[in-house]
């Protein structure tokens, strides 16, 4: 099958073309083959059919919908008012040489609390394509907690796409760690349709060597008194390149909405390239949007502190990088899921 050219991670409102930050163009070749995900715990999740409308906007855009249209899919539902006491841990293990795409659909019925942890990895080194799209429906009062960790080898190109809709008082909480793959294209979009719905995203990323990371996060505030908070923490070393787009879209009808976005980037080396686009769009009165960014290297006082205790600059950088990423991993409430993610972290830091 010939390679397909896609436009992904497009900004909701375009900026100057000469900046080359409006969207990403990429080529990929995928077949209708999946990674045969393994499930650690699914006792409370029921497999359901695809007999409903799953059309929704995702962070990476409609080209990914078409690209993965024939890929294997899992449909999981949590019943009304059910509360999961531990997350379902789903591991996708990709193989080099065979492009693979998967789809995961999660539906949380009214009043339920769903917990899912997803790991993307490979066991055999080599070059490959790993693509996963997750779509989530959170009905009224439902809470969906999704933790994701990606630890693919540098030979892999990864497409990791998320879209969600949240009804009245529903909440989507995302913790996402991007720790591998030579080329990463990732996105997430939350459509806050219902009154009082919420989107919280905690994102950690690590770029080393010549890795390229391209990310796009969008919160669309449609309902009244909706809230979002996007907090990203990243470490860039070597000749890594990173582009992060974070958009808060305060749409007409969403009065009383509040959005907050913050990014912290630690630069370890002169060869890294960091690009950040914090975007706030306002189409409604009585709304609030804030954003900020802290970007810099380790200061001389911090390095002196480590060196005075016999710790070299290289060791100090590794300690600070690990601390930044591990802090997010430890926010995951379930101990088993947290242990699995920290174990994966040991392999990259």
Short mmCIF file of C-alpha atoms in Angstrom, two decimals:
data_model
loop_
_atom_site.label_atom_id
_atom_site.label_comp_id
_atom_site.label_asym_id
_atom_site.label_seq_id
_atom_site.Cartn_x
_atom_site.Cartn_y
_atom_site.Cartn_z
CA UNK A 1 0.00 0.00 0.00
CA UNK A 2 1.36 3.42 -0.96
CA UNK A 3 2.16 5.96 1.70
CA UNK A 4 -0.62 8.37 2.61
CA UNK A 5 0.08 12.04 3.25
CA UNK A 6 -1.85 13.51 6.15
CA UNK A 7 -2.29 16.91 7.74
CA UNK A 8 -2.54 16.55 11.52
CA UNK A 9 -2.50 18.66 14.68
CA UNK A 10 -4.04 21.70 13.01
CA UNK A 11 -4.57 24.80 15.16
CA UNK A 12 -8.22 25.87 15.63
CA UNK A 13 -7.24 29.33 14.36
CA UNK A 14 -4.28 29.68 12.02
CA UNK A 15 -1.25 31.85 12.62
CA UNK A 16 1.29 33.21 10.12
CA UNK A 17 2.21 30.54 7.54
CA UNK A 18 5.89 31.48 7.62
CA UNK A 19 6.07 30.22 11.21
CA UNK A 20 5.22 26.68 9.96
CA UNK A 21 3.35 25.93 13.18
CA UNK A 22 -0.27 25.78 11.98
CA UNK A 23 -0.25 22.01 11.43
CA UNK A 24 2.03 19.05 10.76
CA UNK A 25 2.36 17.17 7.47
CA UNK A 26 3.38 13.54 7.60
CA UNK A 27 3.47 10.38 5.51
CA UNK A 28 2.48 6.98 6.85
CA UNK A 29 1.54 3.52 5.61
CA UNK A 30 -0.91 1.52 7.70
CA UNK A 31 -2.81 -1.70 7.18
CA UNK A 32 -5.90 -2.98 8.99
CA UNK A 33 -3.77 -4.82 11.50
CA UNK A 34 -3.72 -4.18 15.22
CA UNK A 35 -1.32 -4.72 18.08
CA UNK A 36 -3.51 -7.35 19.83
CA UNK A 37 -3.88 -5.42 23.09
CA UNK A 38 -3.58 -7.29 26.36
CA UNK A 39 -5.95 -6.52 29.25
CA UNK A 40 -4.93 -6.78 32.89
CA UNK A 41 -8.36 -6.02 34.36
CA UNK A 42 -11.67 -5.56 32.58
CA UNK A 43 -14.13 -7.15 35.01
CA UNK A 44 -16.28 -4.02 35.27
CA UNK A 45 -16.01 -3.04 31.62
CA UNK A 46 -18.38 -4.66 29.16
CA UNK A 47 -17.58 -5.05 25.48
CA UNK A 48 -20.20 -3.32 23.38
CA UNK A 49 -21.00 -2.93 19.69
CA UNK A 50 -20.20 -0.06 17.36
CA UNK A 51 -23.89 0.57 16.70
CA UNK A 52 -23.86 4.24 17.66
CA UNK A 53 -22.45 7.52 16.43
CA UNK A 54 -18.82 7.96 17.39
CA UNK A 55 -18.24 11.05 15.27
CA UNK A 56 -16.32 13.61 17.33
CA UNK A 57 -13.38 15.93 16.91
CA UNK A 58 -10.00 14.64 17.98
CA UNK A 59 -6.74 16.42 18.66
CA UNK A 60 -5.03 15.18 15.51
CA UNK A 61 -7.96 15.74 13.16
CA UNK A 62 -10.10 14.03 10.53
CA UNK A 63 -7.20 12.68 8.47
CA UNK A 64 -6.49 10.22 11.30
CA UNK A 65 -10.15 9.14 11.27
CA UNK A 66 -9.82 8.20 7.61
CA UNK A 67 -6.40 6.66 8.09
CA UNK A 68 -7.62 4.27 10.81
CA UNK A 69 -11.14 3.69 9.47
CA UNK A 70 -10.49 -0.02 8.80
CA UNK A 71 -8.23 -0.72 11.79
CA UNK A 72 -9.27 -3.13 14.58
CA UNK A 73 -11.42 -1.57 17.30
CA UNK A 74 -12.36 -2.31 20.91
CA UNK A 75 -15.61 -0.94 22.37
CA UNK A 76 -15.81 -0.83 26.17
CA UNK A 77 -18.69 0.44 28.31
CA UNK A 78 -19.08 1.09 32.03
CA UNK A 79 -22.67 0.89 33.32
CA UNK A 80 -24.68 3.65 34.91
CA UNK A 81 -23.51 4.68 38.41
CA UNK A 82 -20.80 1.98 38.47
CA UNK A 83 -17.47 2.94 40.04
CA UNK A 84 -14.23 1.17 39.12
CA UNK A 85 -11.99 0.58 42.13
CA UNK A 86 -8.95 -0.08 39.91
CA UNK A 87 -8.11 0.81 36.31
CA UNK A 88 -8.22 -1.54 33.37
CA UNK A 89 -4.62 -1.71 32.19
CA UNK A 90 -4.45 -2.12 28.41
CA UNK A 91 -1.06 -2.72 26.77
CA UNK A 92 -0.47 -2.35 23.05
CA UNK A 93 2.76 -4.07 21.98
CA UNK A 94 3.82 -3.05 18.48
CA UNK A 95 6.18 -4.92 16.17
CA UNK A 96 8.77 -3.43 13.82
CA UNK A 97 8.29 -3.73 10.09
CA UNK A 98 4.49 -4.03 10.10
CA UNK A 99 2.59 -0.73 10.30
CA UNK A 100 -0.21 -1.15 12.84
CA UNK A 101 -3.24 0.91 13.77
CA UNK A 102 -5.76 0.44 16.58
CA UNK A 103 -8.91 2.16 17.83
CA UNK A 104 -10.29 2.18 21.37
CA UNK A 105 -13.78 3.45 22.22
CA UNK A 106 -14.72 4.12 25.85
CA UNK A 107 -18.23 4.94 27.03
CA UNK A 108 -18.93 5.96 30.63
CA UNK A 109 -22.64 5.90 31.41
CA UNK A 110 -24.29 8.53 33.63
CA UNK A 111 -22.85 8.81 37.13
CA UNK A 112 -20.09 6.25 36.59
CA UNK A 113 -16.36 6.50 37.29
CA UNK A 114 -14.13 4.82 34.72
CA UNK A 115 -10.39 4.25 35.11
CA UNK A 116 -8.19 3.09 32.22
CA UNK A 117 -4.40 2.93 31.89
CA UNK A 118 -2.92 2.47 28.40
CA UNK A 119 0.68 1.53 27.63
CA UNK A 120 2.22 1.71 24.13
CA UNK A 121 5.46 -0.24 23.78
CA UNK A 122 7.50 -2.64 21.68
CA UNK A 123 9.60 -5.65 22.65
CA UNK A 124 11.68 -6.04 19.47
CA UNK A 125 13.86 -3.15 18.30
CA UNK A 126 13.49 -1.84 14.78
CA UNK A 127 11.52 0.59 12.67
CA UNK A 128 7.75 0.65 12.66
CA UNK A 129 4.52 2.63 12.81
CA UNK A 130 2.27 2.54 15.88
CA UNK A 131 -1.06 4.35 15.64
CA UNK A 132 -3.77 4.49 18.30
CA UNK A 133 -6.93 6.56 18.40
CA UNK A 134 -9.08 6.73 21.54
CA UNK A 135 -12.58 8.20 21.57
CA UNK A 136 -14.46 8.74 24.83
CA UNK A 137 -18.05 9.54 25.72
CA UNK A 138 -18.71 10.77 29.23
CA UNK A 139 -22.42 10.97 30.01
CA UNK A 140 -23.96 13.26 32.64
CA UNK A 141 -22.03 13.18 35.90
CA UNK A 142 -19.54 10.57 34.67
CA UNK A 143 -15.83 10.74 35.43
CA UNK A 144 -13.27 9.23 33.06
CA UNK A 145 -9.66 8.92 34.23
CA UNK A 146 -7.27 7.93 31.45
CA UNK A 147 -3.54 7.38 32.03
CA UNK A 148 -1.26 6.82 29.05
CA UNK A 149 2.44 6.07 28.76
CA UNK A 150 4.29 5.69 25.47
CA UNK A 151 7.77 4.09 25.57
CA UNK A 152 8.38 3.02 21.96
CA UNK A 153 11.92 2.75 20.59
CA UNK A 154 13.39 5.55 18.49
CA UNK A 155 12.82 3.52 15.33
CA UNK A 156 9.06 3.93 15.68
CA UNK A 157 6.78 6.67 14.47
CA UNK A 158 3.85 7.07 16.84
CA UNK A 159 0.41 8.54 16.17
CA UNK A 160 -1.55 8.94 19.41
CA UNK A 161 -4.93 10.61 19.06
CA UNK A 162 -7.72 11.33 21.58
CA UNK A 163 -11.18 12.85 21.32
CA UNK A 164 -13.88 13.16 23.98
CA UNK A 165 -17.32 14.63 24.58
CA UNK A 166 -18.47 15.54 28.08
CA UNK A 167 -22.14 15.98 29.04
CA UNK A 168 -23.52 17.93 32.05
CA UNK A 169 -21.14 17.80 35.03
CA UNK A 170 -18.99 15.13 33.34
CA UNK A 171 -15.21 15.15 33.71
CA UNK A 172 -12.33 13.82 31.63
CA UNK A 173 -8.99 13.57 33.45
CA UNK A 174 -5.97 12.73 31.30
CA UNK A 175 -2.46 11.91 32.49
CA UNK A 176 -0.12 11.33 29.56
CA UNK A 177 3.59 10.52 29.45
CA UNK A 178 5.42 10.60 26.11
CA UNK A 179 8.79 8.98 26.75
CA UNK A 180 9.81 7.41 23.44
CA UNK A 181 9.46 7.05 19.63
CA UNK A 182 11.69 8.81 17.15
CA UNK A 183 8.76 10.76 15.73
CA UNK A 184 5.71 11.48 17.84
CA UNK A 185 2.46 13.02 16.64
CA UNK A 186 -0.01 13.32 19.52
CA UNK A 187 -3.23 15.19 20.12
CA UNK A 188 -6.25 15.43 22.38
CA UNK A 189 -9.48 17.38 22.04
CA UNK A 190 -12.18 17.76 24.68
CA UNK A 191 -15.64 18.94 23.62
CA UNK A 192 -17.19 20.36 26.79
CA UNK A 193 -20.81 20.29 25.70
CA UNK A 194 -22.61 19.97 29.04
CA UNK A 195 -23.03 22.58 31.74
CA UNK A 196 -20.29 22.32 34.38
CA UNK A 197 -18.24 19.75 32.44
CA UNK A 198 -14.47 19.64 32.93
CA UNK A 199 -11.27 18.66 31.14
CA UNK A 200 -7.98 18.22 33.02
CA UNK A 201 -4.77 17.27 31.22
CA UNK A 202 -1.42 16.54 32.85
CA UNK A 203 1.19 15.96 30.13
CA UNK A 204 4.79 14.92 30.50
CA UNK A 205 7.24 14.46 27.65
CA UNK A 206 10.89 13.60 27.20
CA UNK A 207 12.81 14.39 24.02
CA UNK A 208 16.33 13.04 23.57
CA UNK A 209 18.80 12.55 20.75
CA UNK A 210 17.14 13.61 17.50
CA UNK A 211 13.56 12.87 18.52
CA UNK A 212 10.76 14.97 17.04
CA UNK A 213 7.62 15.65 19.11
CA UNK A 214 4.56 17.37 17.63
CA UNK A 215 1.53 17.81 19.94
CA UNK A 216 -1.86 19.49 19.80
CA UNK A 217 -4.30 19.90 22.72
CA UNK A 218 -7.66 21.63 22.41
CA UNK A 219 -10.41 22.37 24.95
CA UNK A 220 -13.67 23.55 23.37
CA UNK A 221 -15.97 25.25 25.89
CA UNK A 222 -19.53 25.00 24.56
CA UNK A 223 -21.57 24.54 27.75
CA UNK A 224 -22.04 27.06 30.53
CA UNK A 225 -19.59 27.14 33.46
CA UNK A 226 -17.24 24.60 31.91
CA UNK A 227 -13.63 24.38 33.09
CA UNK A 228 -10.33 23.13 31.77
CA UNK A 229 -6.78 22.94 33.03
CA UNK A 230 -3.88 21.87 30.83
CA UNK A 231 -0.50 21.44 32.53
CA UNK A 232 2.47 20.16 30.53
CA UNK A 233 5.98 19.43 31.76
CA UNK A 234 8.77 18.55 29.36
CA UNK A 235 12.47 17.85 29.15
CA UNK A 236 14.46 18.32 25.93
CA UNK A 237 18.05 17.15 25.47
CA UNK A 238 20.50 16.53 22.64
CA UNK A 239 19.06 17.73 19.32
CA UNK A 240 15.42 17.05 20.14
CA UNK A 241 12.65 19.11 18.53
CA UNK A 242 9.29 19.82 20.18
CA UNK A 243 6.22 21.74 19.06
CA UNK A 244 3.37 22.04 21.57
CA UNK A 245 0.04 23.62 20.63
CA UNK A 246 -2.38 24.27 23.48
CA UNK A 247 -5.71 25.93 22.67
CA UNK A 248 -8.56 27.09 24.90
CA UNK A 249 -11.58 27.82 22.70
CA UNK A 250 -14.27 29.80 24.56
CA UNK A 251 -17.21 29.40 22.18
CA UNK A 252 -20.53 31.28 22.02
CA UNK A 253 -22.96 29.90 24.58
CA UNK A 254 -20.24 28.97 27.07
CA UNK A 255 -20.72 31.82 29.52
CA UNK A 256 -18.98 31.40 32.86
CA UNK A 257 -16.31 29.14 31.33
CA UNK A 258 -12.78 29.14 32.74
CA UNK A 259 -9.63 27.80 31.10
CA UNK A 260 -6.07 27.55 32.38
CA UNK A 261 -2.95 26.43 30.53
CA UNK A 262 0.65 26.16 31.78
CA UNK A 263 3.81 24.67 30.29
CA UNK A 264 7.19 24.10 31.94
CA UNK A 265 10.13 23.09 29.74
CA UNK A 266 13.61 22.14 30.92
CA UNK A 267 16.24 22.58 28.19
CA UNK A 268 19.33 20.40 28.56
CA UNK A 269 21.73 21.42 25.81
CA UNK A 270 22.21 24.02 23.10
CA UNK A 271 21.02 21.80 20.26
CA UNK A 272 17.35 21.50 21.25
CA UNK A 273 14.50 23.29 19.48
CA UNK A 274 11.45 24.24 21.53
CA UNK A 275 8.28 25.78 20.07
CA UNK A 276 5.21 26.56 22.13
CA UNK A 277 1.89 28.04 20.97
CA UNK A 278 -0.51 28.91 23.80
CA UNK A 279 -3.76 30.01 22.12
CA UNK A 280 -6.91 31.46 23.66
CA UNK A 281 -9.93 32.08 21.42
CA UNK A 282 -12.84 34.07 22.82
CA UNK A 283 -16.33 34.17 21.32
CA UNK A 284 -18.31 34.74 24.52
CA UNK A 285 -18.52 37.29 27.33
CA UNK A 286 -18.14 36.46 31.02
CA UNK A 287 -15.36 33.93 30.44
CA UNK A 288 -11.82 33.58 31.75
CA UNK A 289 -8.71 32.25 30.01
CA UNK A 290 -5.14 32.22 31.27
CA UNK A 291 -1.90 30.79 29.98
CA UNK A 292 1.77 30.86 30.85
CA UNK A 293 5.07 29.16 30.13
CA UNK A 294 8.38 28.67 31.93
CA UNK A 295 11.23 27.66 29.63
CA UNK A 296 14.89 27.49 30.57
CA UNK A 297 18.05 25.59 31.49
CA UNK A 298 19.33 24.48 34.87
CA UNK A 299 20.64 27.57 36.60
CA UNK A 300 24.18 27.86 37.95
CA UNK A 301 23.05 27.73 41.58
CA UNK A 302 21.33 24.37 41.05
CA UNK A 303 24.35 22.92 39.26
CA UNK A 304 26.65 24.21 42.00
CA UNK A 305 24.44 22.56 44.63
CA UNK A 306 24.78 19.18 42.92
CA UNK A 307 28.50 19.52 42.18
CA UNK A 308 29.22 20.46 45.80
CA UNK A 309 27.83 17.03 46.69
CA UNK A 310 29.93 15.18 44.17
CA UNK A 311 27.23 14.93 41.51
CA UNK A 312 28.33 15.80 37.97
CA UNK A 313 26.41 18.13 35.69
CA UNK A 314 25.31 15.18 33.51
CA UNK A 315 24.05 13.26 36.56
CA UNK A 316 22.29 16.38 37.85
CA UNK A 317 20.49 16.82 34.52
CA UNK A 318 19.32 13.20 34.60
CA UNK A 319 18.06 13.57 38.19
CA UNK A 320 16.11 16.72 37.34
CA UNK A 321 14.70 15.19 34.15
CA UNK A 322 13.53 12.10 35.97
CA UNK A 323 12.02 14.13 38.81
CA UNK A 324 10.00 16.22 36.37
CA UNK A 325 8.48 13.19 34.64
CA UNK A 326 8.13 11.00 37.75
CA UNK A 327 6.11 13.69 39.50
CA UNK A 328 3.36 13.22 36.93
CA UNK A 329 3.55 9.43 37.07
CA UNK A 330 2.94 9.53 40.82
CA UNK A 331 -0.29 11.48 40.39
CA UNK A 332 -1.93 8.28 39.11
CA UNK A 333 -4.10 7.06 41.96
CA UNK A 334 -4.00 3.31 41.40
CA UNK A 335 -0.82 1.75 42.79
CA UNK A 336 -0.67 -1.11 40.29
CA UNK A 337 -1.00 1.21 37.28
CA UNK A 338 1.50 3.61 38.81
CA UNK A 339 4.00 0.78 39.37
CA UNK A 340 3.63 -0.38 35.75
CA UNK A 341 4.30 3.12 34.45
CA UNK A 342 7.26 3.71 36.78
CA UNK A 343 8.70 0.39 35.63
CA UNK A 344 8.51 1.58 32.03
CA UNK A 345 10.12 4.86 33.08
CA UNK A 346 13.13 2.96 34.42
CA UNK A 347 13.93 1.85 30.86
CA UNK A 348 14.22 5.37 29.46
CA UNK A 349 15.73 7.35 32.35
#
